Coordinates of C-alpha atoms in Angstrom, one line a residue:
M30 CA 3.5 22.3 -5.1
K31 CA 3.4 24.1 -8.4
Q32 CA 0.5 23.2 -10.9
L33 CA 2.6 23.0 -13.8
L34 CA 5.8 20.7 -13.8
F35 CA 9.0 21.9 -15.4
I36 CA 10.4 19.8 -18.1
I37 CA 14.2 19.2 -18.3
S38 CA 15.6 17.7 -21.6
L39 CA 17.9 14.9 -21.6
F40 CA 21.3 16.4 -22.3
S41 CA 23.1 13.5 -23.9
F42 CA 22.4 9.8 -24.8
S43 CA 24.8 6.8 -25.3
Y44 CA 23.6 4.4 -28.1
F45 CA 24.9 0.7 -28.1
F46 CA 23.1 -0.8 -30.9
L47 CA 22.0 -4.4 -30.9
G48 CA 22.3 -6.5 -33.8
A49 CA 25.8 -8.1 -33.8
S50 CA 26.0 -12.0 -34.0
A51 CA 22.7 -12.8 -34.7
V52 CA 21.4 -16.3 -33.7
Q53 CA 17.9 -16.3 -34.7
S54 CA 15.5 -14.8 -37.4
A55 CA 12.2 -13.5 -36.6
S56 CA 9.5 -11.0 -37.8
L57 CA 9.1 -9.8 -34.3
E58 CA 11.4 -10.0 -31.1
Y59 CA 10.5 -9.2 -27.6
S60 CA 12.0 -9.1 -24.0
T61 CA 10.6 -9.9 -20.8
F62 CA 12.4 -9.4 -17.4
I63 CA 13.0 -12.6 -15.6
S64 CA 15.2 -11.6 -12.6
T65 CA 17.5 -8.8 -11.3
D66 CA 20.5 -8.6 -9.5
P67 CA 21.8 -5.4 -7.7
V68 CA 25.1 -6.9 -6.4
S69 CA 26.3 -7.7 -9.7
N70 CA 24.5 -5.0 -11.3
S71 CA 22.9 -7.2 -14.1
F72 CA 19.5 -8.7 -14.9
V73 CA 18.2 -11.7 -16.7
I74 CA 15.7 -11.4 -19.6
R75 CA 14.0 -13.8 -22.0
Y76 CA 14.2 -12.6 -25.7
G77 CA 13.3 -13.9 -28.9
G78 CA 10.4 -14.6 -31.3
L79 CA 7.0 -15.8 -31.0
E80 CA 7.6 -19.6 -30.6
E81 CA 9.0 -21.3 -27.5
K82 CA 11.9 -22.7 -29.5
D83 CA 12.9 -19.0 -30.5
K84 CA 13.1 -17.6 -27.0
H85 CA 16.1 -17.8 -25.1
Y86 CA 17.5 -16.4 -21.6
Y87 CA 20.2 -13.7 -21.4
S88 CA 22.0 -12.4 -18.6
C89 CA 22.7 -8.6 -19.2
S90 CA 25.7 -6.7 -17.6
I91 CA 24.8 -3.1 -17.1
Q92 CA 28.5 -2.4 -16.6
N93 CA 29.4 -3.5 -20.2
L94 CA 25.9 -3.5 -21.8
F95 CA 26.5 -6.9 -23.1
C96 CA 23.9 -9.8 -22.7
A97 CA 25.3 -13.4 -22.7
A98 CA 23.1 -16.4 -23.2
T99 CA 22.7 -18.3 -19.9
S100 CA 20.6 -21.3 -18.6
T101 CA 17.2 -21.2 -17.6
P102 CA 17.3 -19.2 -14.2
S103 CA 14.7 -18.8 -11.4
E104 CA 12.6 -15.9 -11.2
S105 CA 13.6 -13.0 -8.4
V106 CA 12.4 -14.4 -5.1
S107 CA 12.1 -11.5 -2.4
S108 CA 13.0 -12.5 1.3
S109 CA 9.8 -11.5 3.0
G110 CA 10.5 -13.5 6.3
N111 CA 7.3 -13.6 8.2
Y112 CA 6.2 -10.1 7.5
Y113 CA 3.0 -11.4 5.6
N114 CA 1.7 -13.1 8.8
V115 CA 0.0 -10.0 9.9
I116 CA -2.4 -10.3 6.6
K117 CA -2.5 -14.4 6.4
D118 CA -6.2 -14.3 7.0
T119 CA -7.2 -11.3 4.7
E120 CA -9.3 -12.1 1.7
R121 CA -9.0 -10.7 -1.9
V122 CA -5.3 -9.4 -1.3
I123 CA -3.1 -8.7 -4.4
F124 CA -0.2 -6.5 -4.8
R125 CA 1.1 -7.3 -1.3
G126 CA 4.7 -6.0 -0.6
H127 CA 6.8 -4.6 2.2
S128 CA 9.6 -2.2 2.9
L129 CA 13.3 -3.0 2.6
D130 CA 13.4 -3.2 6.4
G131 CA 10.2 -4.9 6.8
K132 CA 8.7 -2.2 8.9
F133 CA 5.8 -1.6 6.6
V134 CA 3.6 -4.2 4.8
Y135 CA 1.1 -3.0 2.3
Y136 CA -1.4 -4.5 0.2
Y137 CA -4.3 -3.9 -2.1
Q138 CA -7.9 -5.5 -1.3
Y139 CA -9.7 -5.4 -4.4
A140 CA -13.5 -4.7 -5.3
D141 CA -15.8 -7.2 -6.4
T142 CA -19.6 -7.5 -7.2
K143 CA -20.0 -8.4 -3.4
H144 CA -17.5 -5.7 -2.1
P145 CA -18.2 -2.3 -3.8
Y146 CA -15.1 -0.7 -2.3
R147 CA -11.4 -1.3 -2.7
W148 CA -8.8 -0.8 0.1
Y149 CA -5.4 0.6 0.1
V150 CA -3.8 -0.6 3.2
V151 CA -0.4 -0.1 5.3
I152 CA 0.6 -1.9 8.3
N153 CA 3.3 -0.5 10.6
T154 CA 4.5 -3.9 11.9
E155 CA 6.8 -2.2 14.8
K156 CA 3.7 -0.3 16.2
G157 CA 1.1 -2.9 15.1
K158 CA -0.9 -0.1 13.4
T159 CA -2.9 -0.1 10.3
Y160 CA -3.8 2.6 8.2
A161 CA -6.1 2.3 5.2
K162 CA -7.9 4.3 2.5
K163 CA -11.2 3.3 1.1
T164 CA -12.1 4.3 -2.4
A165 CA -15.1 4.0 -4.4
V166 CA -14.8 2.0 -7.7
P167 CA -15.6 4.6 -10.7
F168 CA -17.2 1.7 -12.9
L169 CA -14.8 -1.3 -13.0
D170 CA -11.8 -2.1 -10.3
L171 CA -9.3 -1.7 -13.1
M172 CA -6.4 -1.2 -10.6
T173 CA -6.4 -5.0 -10.7
E174 CA -4.8 -4.6 -14.3
Q175 CA -1.8 -2.3 -13.2
N176 CA 1.8 -3.8 -13.0
R177 CA 2.0 -2.7 -9.5
L178 CA 0.2 -0.4 -7.1
F179 CA 2.7 0.3 -4.7
S180 CA 6.3 1.2 -4.1
I181 CA 8.2 2.3 -0.8
S182 CA 11.4 4.4 -0.9
P183 CA 14.5 2.4 0.1
D184 CA 14.9 4.2 3.4
S185 CA 11.2 3.3 4.3
E186 CA 10.4 7.0 4.5
T187 CA 7.8 7.6 1.7
L188 CA 5.2 5.3 0.1
F189 CA 3.7 5.9 -3.5
Y190 CA 0.7 4.3 -4.6
I191 CA -1.7 4.5 -8.2
D192 CA -5.2 5.2 -7.5
D193 CA -7.8 6.3 -10.3
R194 CA -10.2 7.8 -7.9
E195 CA -10.2 11.1 -9.8
G196 CA -10.7 9.6 -13.1
T197 CA -7.2 8.4 -14.2
P198 CA -4.6 6.2 -12.6
A199 CA -2.3 8.9 -10.8
I200 CA 0.4 8.7 -8.4
Y201 CA -0.2 9.8 -4.6
R202 CA 2.8 10.1 -2.1
V203 CA 2.4 9.5 1.9
P204 CA 5.1 10.2 4.2
L205 CA 5.3 7.0 6.4
A206 CA 6.5 8.9 9.7
N207 CA 4.1 10.1 12.3
M208 CA 1.2 8.4 10.2
T209 CA -2.6 9.3 11.0
K210 CA -5.9 7.7 10.1
S211 CA -6.1 9.9 7.3
S212 CA -2.5 9.8 6.1
M213 CA -3.5 7.2 3.3
I214 CA -5.4 10.0 1.2
G215 CA -2.0 11.0 0.3
E216 CA -0.9 13.8 -2.1
R217 CA -1.5 13.6 -5.7
I218 CA 1.8 14.1 -7.5
T219 CA 1.0 13.7 -11.2
K220 CA -1.5 16.2 -11.9
S221 CA -2.7 16.2 -15.4
A222 CA -5.3 13.8 -16.6
Y223 CA -2.7 11.2 -18.2
T224 CA -2.8 7.4 -17.4
V225 CA 0.1 6.2 -15.1
A226 CA 1.0 2.6 -16.5
D227 CA 3.9 1.8 -14.0
F228 CA 6.3 3.5 -11.5
I229 CA 9.0 3.0 -9.1
A230 CA 10.3 4.7 -6.0
Y231 CA 13.9 5.8 -6.5
D232 CA 14.4 7.4 -3.1
K233 CA 11.9 9.1 -0.9
N234 CA 11.8 12.3 -3.2
T235 CA 12.3 10.8 -6.8
V236 CA 9.9 8.6 -8.7
Y237 CA 10.3 7.2 -12.1
F238 CA 6.9 6.5 -14.1
I239 CA 5.6 5.5 -17.6
A240 CA 2.5 7.6 -18.5
N241 CA 0.9 8.8 -21.9
R242 CA 1.5 12.2 -21.0
K243 CA 2.2 13.7 -24.4
D244 CA -0.9 12.0 -26.2
P245 CA -3.0 8.9 -25.3
L246 CA -0.9 6.8 -27.7
T247 CA 2.7 7.7 -27.1
W248 CA 4.0 6.0 -23.7
S249 CA 7.2 7.7 -22.0
L250 CA 9.4 7.3 -19.1
Y251 CA 9.7 10.1 -16.7
R252 CA 11.8 11.2 -13.7
Y253 CA 10.0 13.4 -11.1
D254 CA 11.7 15.2 -8.5
T255 CA 9.2 16.1 -5.7
I256 CA 11.1 18.4 -4.0
A257 CA 12.5 20.4 -6.8
D258 CA 9.0 19.8 -8.5
T259 CA 10.8 19.0 -11.8
L260 CA 9.7 16.3 -14.4
Q261 CA 12.3 15.0 -16.7
L262 CA 11.8 13.0 -19.8
I263 CA 13.7 10.1 -20.2
A264 CA 12.4 8.2 -23.3
D265 CA 9.5 7.9 -25.6
N266 CA 8.0 4.7 -27.3
V267 CA 8.3 3.0 -24.0
S268 CA 6.7 -0.6 -23.4
Y269 CA 4.3 -0.8 -20.5
S270 CA 4.3 -4.6 -20.6
D271 CA 6.8 -5.3 -17.7
P272 CA 7.4 -3.0 -14.6
I273 CA 10.4 -0.7 -14.5
K274 CA 13.2 -2.2 -12.6
K275 CA 15.9 -0.6 -10.3
V276 CA 19.2 -2.5 -10.5
G277 CA 21.8 -0.8 -8.2
G278 CA 21.4 3.1 -9.0
N279 CA 20.1 2.5 -12.5
I280 CA 16.7 2.4 -14.0
V281 CA 16.1 -0.6 -16.6
F282 CA 13.1 -0.7 -18.7
L283 CA 11.7 -2.1 -22.1
Q284 CA 11.4 0.1 -25.3
M285 CA 10.0 -0.6 -28.8
K286 CA 12.7 -0.1 -31.3
G287 CA 11.7 -1.2 -34.9
N288 CA 10.2 -4.7 -34.6
A289 CA 11.8 -5.4 -31.4
V290 CA 11.1 -4.7 -27.7
V291 CA 14.7 -4.5 -26.2
P292 CA 15.9 -3.6 -22.9
V293 CA 17.3 -0.1 -21.9
V294 CA 19.2 1.4 -18.9
Y295 CA 19.2 5.0 -17.8
D296 CA 22.2 6.0 -15.8
S297 CA 20.8 9.0 -13.6
T298 CA 24.3 10.1 -12.6
K299 CA 25.5 10.5 -16.3
N300 CA 21.9 11.5 -17.6
T301 CA 22.4 8.8 -20.4
L302 CA 20.5 5.7 -22.0
G303 CA 22.4 2.6 -22.9
Y304 CA 21.3 -0.1 -25.4
F305 CA 22.6 -3.6 -24.9
L306 CA 24.5 -5.9 -27.2
L307 CA 22.3 -8.9 -27.7
P308 CA 22.0 -11.6 -30.4
Q309 CA 19.3 -10.2 -32.4
T310 CA 17.9 -10.5 -36.4
P311 CA 20.0 -8.2 -38.2
G312 CA 18.2 -4.8 -39.0
I313 CA 14.9 -5.7 -36.8
S314 CA 15.6 -2.7 -34.7
S315 CA 16.0 -0.2 -37.2
I316 CA 12.8 -1.0 -39.2
N317 CA 10.9 2.1 -39.8
N318 CA 7.1 1.6 -39.1
S319 CA 5.8 4.9 -40.0
Y320 CA 2.4 6.4 -38.6
K321 CA 0.5 9.4 -38.1
V322 CA -1.5 10.0 -34.8
V323 CA -4.9 11.1 -35.4
R324 CA -7.2 12.6 -32.9
Y325 CA -11.2 12.6 -34.0
G326 CA -13.3 14.4 -31.4
N327 CA -12.5 12.4 -28.1
L328 CA -11.3 9.3 -30.2
S329 CA -7.6 8.8 -30.8
G330 CA -5.8 6.3 -33.4
T331 CA -3.3 5.8 -35.9
I332 CA -3.0 5.8 -39.4
L333 CA -0.7 3.8 -41.6
Y334 CA -0.5 4.9 -45.2
P335 CA 1.0 3.0 -48.0
K336 CA 3.7 4.5 -50.4
A337 CA 1.9 7.4 -52.1
D338 CA 1.1 7.0 -55.7
T339 CA 3.3 8.7 -58.0
D340 CA 1.2 9.3 -61.0
N341 CA -1.9 11.5 -61.2
A342 CA -4.6 8.6 -61.5
K343 CA -4.9 7.4 -57.9
V344 CA -4.8 3.6 -57.6
P345 CA -7.9 2.4 -55.7
R346 CA -6.8 1.2 -52.0
P347 CA -8.5 -0.9 -49.6
M348 CA -8.9 0.8 -46.3
I349 CA -8.7 -1.4 -42.9
V350 CA -10.3 -0.6 -39.5
W351 CA -8.6 -2.2 -36.8
L352 CA -10.4 -2.7 -33.7
H353 CA -8.2 -4.2 -30.9
G354 CA -9.6 -6.5 -28.3
G355 CA -10.4 -5.9 -24.5
P356 CA -12.0 -3.6 -24.7
Y357 CA -9.7 -2.6 -21.9
R358 CA -6.7 -2.4 -24.2
Q359 CA -5.4 0.0 -26.7
S360 CA -4.0 0.2 -30.0
S361 CA -0.3 1.3 -30.8
L362 CA 2.0 3.6 -32.9
T363 CA 4.2 1.0 -34.2
I364 CA 4.1 -2.5 -32.4
H365 CA 2.2 -3.2 -29.4
S366 CA 3.8 -3.5 -25.9
F367 CA 2.1 -6.9 -25.6
F368 CA 3.6 -9.5 -28.1
S369 CA 0.0 -11.1 -28.3
Y370 CA -1.0 -7.7 -30.0
G371 CA 2.3 -7.2 -31.8
V372 CA 1.3 -10.2 -34.2
Y373 CA -1.5 -8.0 -35.3
D374 CA 0.6 -4.9 -35.8
W375 CA 2.9 -6.9 -37.8
I376 CA 0.1 -8.2 -40.0
L377 CA -1.5 -4.6 -40.4
N378 CA 2.0 -3.6 -41.6
E379 CA 2.2 -6.4 -44.0
A380 CA -1.1 -5.2 -45.5
R381 CA -0.1 -1.7 -45.4
G382 CA 3.3 -2.8 -47.3
N383 CA 1.0 -4.5 -49.9
G384 CA -1.2 -1.2 -50.5
A385 CA -3.8 -0.9 -47.8
V386 CA -4.5 2.1 -45.8
V387 CA -4.9 1.2 -42.1
L388 CA -6.8 2.9 -39.3
K389 CA -6.0 1.6 -35.7
L390 CA -9.0 3.2 -33.6
D391 CA -9.3 3.4 -30.0
Y392 CA -13.2 3.3 -29.4
S393 CA -15.1 3.9 -26.1
G394 CA -13.8 1.5 -23.3
S395 CA -10.1 1.5 -24.5
Y396 CA -7.2 1.8 -22.1
G397 CA -5.1 5.0 -21.4
Y398 CA -8.3 7.5 -21.7
G399 CA -9.6 7.5 -18.0
S400 CA -12.7 6.4 -16.2
D401 CA -15.2 8.1 -18.0
F402 CA -14.2 6.7 -21.2
I403 CA -14.4 3.2 -20.0
S404 CA -17.6 3.7 -18.4
A405 CA -19.4 5.1 -21.9
L406 CA -19.6 1.4 -22.7
K407 CA -21.7 0.5 -19.7
G408 CA -25.1 -0.3 -21.2
N409 CA -23.9 0.7 -24.6
I410 CA -22.1 -2.3 -26.1
G411 CA -23.1 -2.6 -29.5
K412 CA -24.2 1.1 -29.7
Q413 CA -21.5 3.7 -28.5
D414 CA -18.8 1.4 -29.9
V415 CA -20.3 1.3 -33.3
K416 CA -20.9 4.9 -33.3
D417 CA -17.2 5.7 -32.6
V418 CA -16.2 3.4 -35.5
V419 CA -18.5 5.4 -37.8
F420 CA -17.7 8.8 -36.7
A421 CA -13.7 7.8 -36.9
L422 CA -14.0 6.4 -40.3
G423 CA -15.6 9.3 -41.8
K424 CA -12.8 11.5 -40.5
A425 CA -10.2 8.9 -41.6
K426 CA -11.5 8.6 -45.1
E427 CA -11.5 12.2 -45.5
D428 CA -7.7 12.4 -44.4
A429 CA -6.9 9.4 -46.5
S430 CA -8.8 10.8 -49.7
K431 CA -6.1 13.5 -50.3
D432 CA -3.8 11.2 -51.3
F433 CA -5.6 7.9 -52.2
S434 CA -8.5 6.6 -53.6
I435 CA -10.4 4.1 -51.2
S436 CA -11.9 1.2 -52.9
G437 CA -13.6 -0.1 -49.8
V438 CA -13.6 -0.3 -46.2
Y439 CA -12.9 -3.6 -44.3
L440 CA -13.4 -4.1 -40.5
V441 CA -10.9 -6.3 -38.9
G442 CA -10.7 -6.9 -35.2
N443 CA -9.6 -9.5 -32.6
S444 CA -11.5 -10.7 -29.4
Y445 CA -14.1 -7.9 -28.5
G446 CA -12.8 -6.0 -31.6
G447 CA -13.7 -9.1 -33.7
Y448 CA -17.3 -8.8 -32.3
L449 CA -17.4 -5.0 -32.9
A450 CA -16.2 -5.6 -36.6
V451 CA -19.3 -7.8 -37.2
R452 CA -21.5 -5.4 -35.3
S453 CA -20.5 -2.4 -37.2
L454 CA -21.1 -4.0 -40.4
T455 CA -24.5 -4.9 -39.5
A456 CA -25.3 -1.6 -38.2
Y457 CA -24.1 0.5 -41.1
P458 CA -23.7 -2.2 -44.0
E459 CA -23.5 0.4 -46.6
K460 CA -20.3 1.7 -45.3
F461 CA -18.2 -1.4 -45.3
V462 CA -17.2 -4.4 -47.6
G463 CA -16.7 -6.8 -45.1
A464 CA -15.7 -7.7 -41.7
F465 CA -12.7 -10.0 -40.5
S466 CA -13.1 -11.3 -37.1
I467 CA -10.2 -13.1 -35.1
N468 CA -11.3 -15.2 -32.1
G469 CA -14.5 -12.6 -31.7
V470 CA -17.7 -12.7 -29.5
M471 CA -20.7 -13.7 -31.6
D472 CA -23.3 -14.2 -29.1
W473 CA -23.2 -12.5 -25.6
T474 CA -26.0 -14.4 -24.3
T475 CA -24.3 -17.9 -24.4
L476 CA -20.7 -16.2 -23.6
L477 CA -22.1 -14.4 -20.5
E478 CA -24.0 -17.5 -19.2
D479 CA -20.8 -19.5 -19.4
L480 CA -18.5 -16.8 -17.8
K481 CA -20.9 -15.6 -15.1
T482 CA -18.5 -13.3 -13.3
S483 CA -16.5 -11.5 -16.1
L484 CA -16.2 -7.9 -16.6
F485 CA -18.8 -8.2 -19.5
N486 CA -21.2 -9.1 -16.8
I487 CA -20.7 -6.1 -15.3
Y488 CA -21.2 -4.2 -18.6
F489 CA -24.6 -5.8 -19.1
G490 CA -25.7 -6.0 -15.5
G491 CA -25.4 -9.7 -15.1
T492 CA -26.5 -12.6 -17.1
P493 CA -29.7 -12.1 -19.3
N494 CA -32.9 -11.2 -17.3
R495 CA -35.9 -9.3 -17.6
K496 CA -34.3 -5.8 -16.5
N497 CA -31.3 -6.2 -18.9
Q498 CA -32.8 -7.9 -21.9
N499 CA -32.9 -4.7 -23.8
L500 CA -28.8 -4.3 -23.4
F501 CA -28.7 -7.9 -24.9
D502 CA -30.9 -6.9 -27.8
K503 CA -28.8 -3.8 -28.6
A504 CA -25.7 -5.9 -28.8
D505 CA -27.0 -8.8 -30.5
M506 CA -25.7 -9.9 -33.9
L507 CA -27.8 -13.5 -34.4
G508 CA -31.0 -11.6 -35.3
R509 CA -29.2 -9.0 -37.9
Y510 CA -28.7 -11.2 -40.8
T511 CA -31.3 -9.0 -42.5
S512 CA -28.9 -6.2 -42.5
V513 CA -26.2 -8.1 -44.3
L514 CA -25.9 -6.8 -48.1
P515 CA -25.4 -9.1 -51.1
G516 CA -21.8 -9.6 -51.6
Q517 CA -20.7 -8.7 -48.5
K518 CA -18.0 -10.7 -46.8
I519 CA -17.9 -11.9 -43.4
T520 CA -14.9 -14.3 -42.3
L521 CA -14.3 -15.6 -38.7
V522 CA -11.0 -16.8 -37.7
Q523 CA -11.5 -19.1 -34.4
A524 CA -8.6 -20.9 -32.4
E525 CA -9.9 -24.4 -32.1
K526 CA -8.5 -24.6 -28.4
D527 CA -9.6 -21.1 -27.3
N528 CA -10.1 -21.1 -23.6
T529 CA -11.6 -17.5 -23.6
I530 CA -14.0 -17.4 -26.3
N531 CA -15.5 -20.6 -26.9
P532 CA -14.6 -21.9 -30.4
A533 CA -18.4 -22.7 -30.9
Q534 CA -19.0 -18.8 -31.0
A535 CA -18.0 -18.8 -34.6
D536 CA -20.4 -21.7 -35.4
I537 CA -23.2 -20.1 -33.8
L538 CA -23.4 -17.2 -36.0
K539 CA -22.6 -19.2 -39.0
Y540 CA -25.1 -21.7 -38.6
S541 CA -27.8 -19.0 -37.3
W542 CA -27.4 -17.0 -40.5
K543 CA -27.2 -19.8 -43.1
P544 CA -30.7 -20.6 -43.3
N545 CA -31.5 -17.1 -43.9
G546 CA -29.2 -17.0 -46.9
V547 CA -26.3 -15.3 -45.3
E548 CA -22.8 -17.1 -45.8
V549 CA -20.2 -17.0 -43.1
N550 CA -16.9 -18.3 -43.8
V551 CA -15.0 -20.0 -40.8
I552 CA -11.5 -20.4 -40.7
S553 CA -10.3 -22.8 -38.0
V554 CA -6.7 -22.5 -36.6
P555 CA -5.5 -25.8 -35.1
E556 CA -3.6 -26.3 -31.9
E557 CA -4.3 -22.6 -30.7
D558 CA -5.6 -20.8 -28.0
H559 CA -7.1 -17.2 -27.6
V560 CA -3.4 -16.0 -27.9
F561 CA -1.5 -17.3 -30.9
H562 CA 1.9 -19.0 -30.4
K563 CA 2.8 -20.3 -33.8
N564 CA 4.3 -18.7 -36.7
S565 CA 2.3 -20.6 -39.1
S566 CA -1.0 -19.3 -37.7
I567 CA 0.4 -15.6 -38.0
T568 CA 1.3 -16.4 -41.7
N569 CA -2.0 -18.1 -42.5
I570 CA -4.1 -15.2 -40.8
C571 CA -2.2 -12.6 -42.8
G572 CA -2.5 -14.4 -45.9
S573 CA -6.1 -14.8 -45.3
L574 CA -6.6 -11.0 -44.9
L575 CA -5.1 -10.2 -48.1
S576 CA -7.4 -12.7 -50.0
F577 CA -10.4 -11.3 -48.0
M578 CA -9.4 -8.0 -49.5
N579 CA -8.8 -9.4 -53.0
M580 CA -5.3 -8.3 -52.7
T581 CA -2.2 -10.3 -54.5
A582 CA 0.8 -10.1 -52.4
T583 CA 3.4 -8.1 -54.0
S584 CA 6.3 -10.0 -52.8
E585 CA 7.2 -13.5 -52.2
E586 CA 8.2 -12.7 -48.5
R587 CA 4.8 -10.7 -48.0
C588 CA 2.7 -12.2 -45.0
I589 CA 5.6 -14.9 -44.3
F590 CA 6.0 -14.8 -40.3
H591 CA 9.3 -15.9 -38.8

């Protein structure tokens, strides 16, 4: 196989724009696949805004590209017969599946603290033989985060699977005929060091996959012909939130368009893309969320610039450094693949529209950069990530200062990013005006003692003990009140019913620092969990952020989330 793949351009596109007969009004609208029906060449999605009342079910016909409202459907249920009896007593099984004819059953056996290896397993049910590949875990078993790990061609001749044993999630091919003990090693077919987010076998020689091949933040859909060794770009700005679907002979996927995530169909015979007619807020898919991709050393991010000043005297602009949660998550070019993060992109765009410069940064530990980037945080929480923030900030301010006068820098983040915002301020207080944390971790000791087996327990090497206490000391914030400068702002936004980060985390910091003369403002968000589901919550957080930066809304609609 050639080391370099030949890129074929798409020859033609058919655009069928969404937007007619709108029945709802929303700031963001997202699609989620519910079921597929290859017989009628159709699929069902759930589409709409943030709140449950704004989400509706639609049955979409690939033949006429029309989506009609439908009643609540049941999700696709595969006919598995008794295929899984062969693994009924096997522990730690996920991603199980079978070939269409039932000849092969596959599954993934994940690693954990008691089992340091993970297994890719295929069983030939006719011969009663098992073929397996044991792989070491680079740092964390993050294959459990994938949408899928296996896909068998319809004729049961070829298995494809994803493994990150060579540093990045890549696709491996395994011929299923005449298998031997070593067959499951497979042949790597995605050669370069990019991340494959999802894939599906179209036939025994063809696979479609989503990957950040162009740059870490650009996710695209590709078609790879393993016989001709050709790679074809199908579409950019693809969402990796839902798995790719094969419906009949077509490939269906999700794509970001403006402030909406919409279903798209690729017709391989005509080499065309089709967009569905779906009730939608007018203009939402044509919104232009402009951005600039930046690369600072091994760090990537996106900068959002406000409209440039027209006069020679530059108007002072606040600068936001956005830090996503996770840390095994990623920032986005426009709106995020996940609705739970898309609301923050909307808030950041509102701040940009109000005059702020925004840097959305992927720091060490982020998704899409491979195992080494992830493991860089092991034993370095509160150190390496902070260094990343400060390094990228210097470069971003240098870029922004060519057109804008930066009045001050504000750290803003959610969950882990909320922790990193406050931790970065305490490490380099002279560089920041304030930190605005949303559902953030404020005390690792109490959090990890509560969670016991989270991935953060792996980052720290367990709950606090004599051997790892120095790691907790590096990450600690409770004792860093002396670093906060007079006049610096710290606001903690905390959902009152957060089941991921105990709401008491905000109070721990507030009442730990208060006796030492450092005021922490806590904003409680009622009736919300770690992921927000109410329009009013997003409106309030957005307005609070503008006030935090001493910005006055430039329009009546600013920060009003529908």
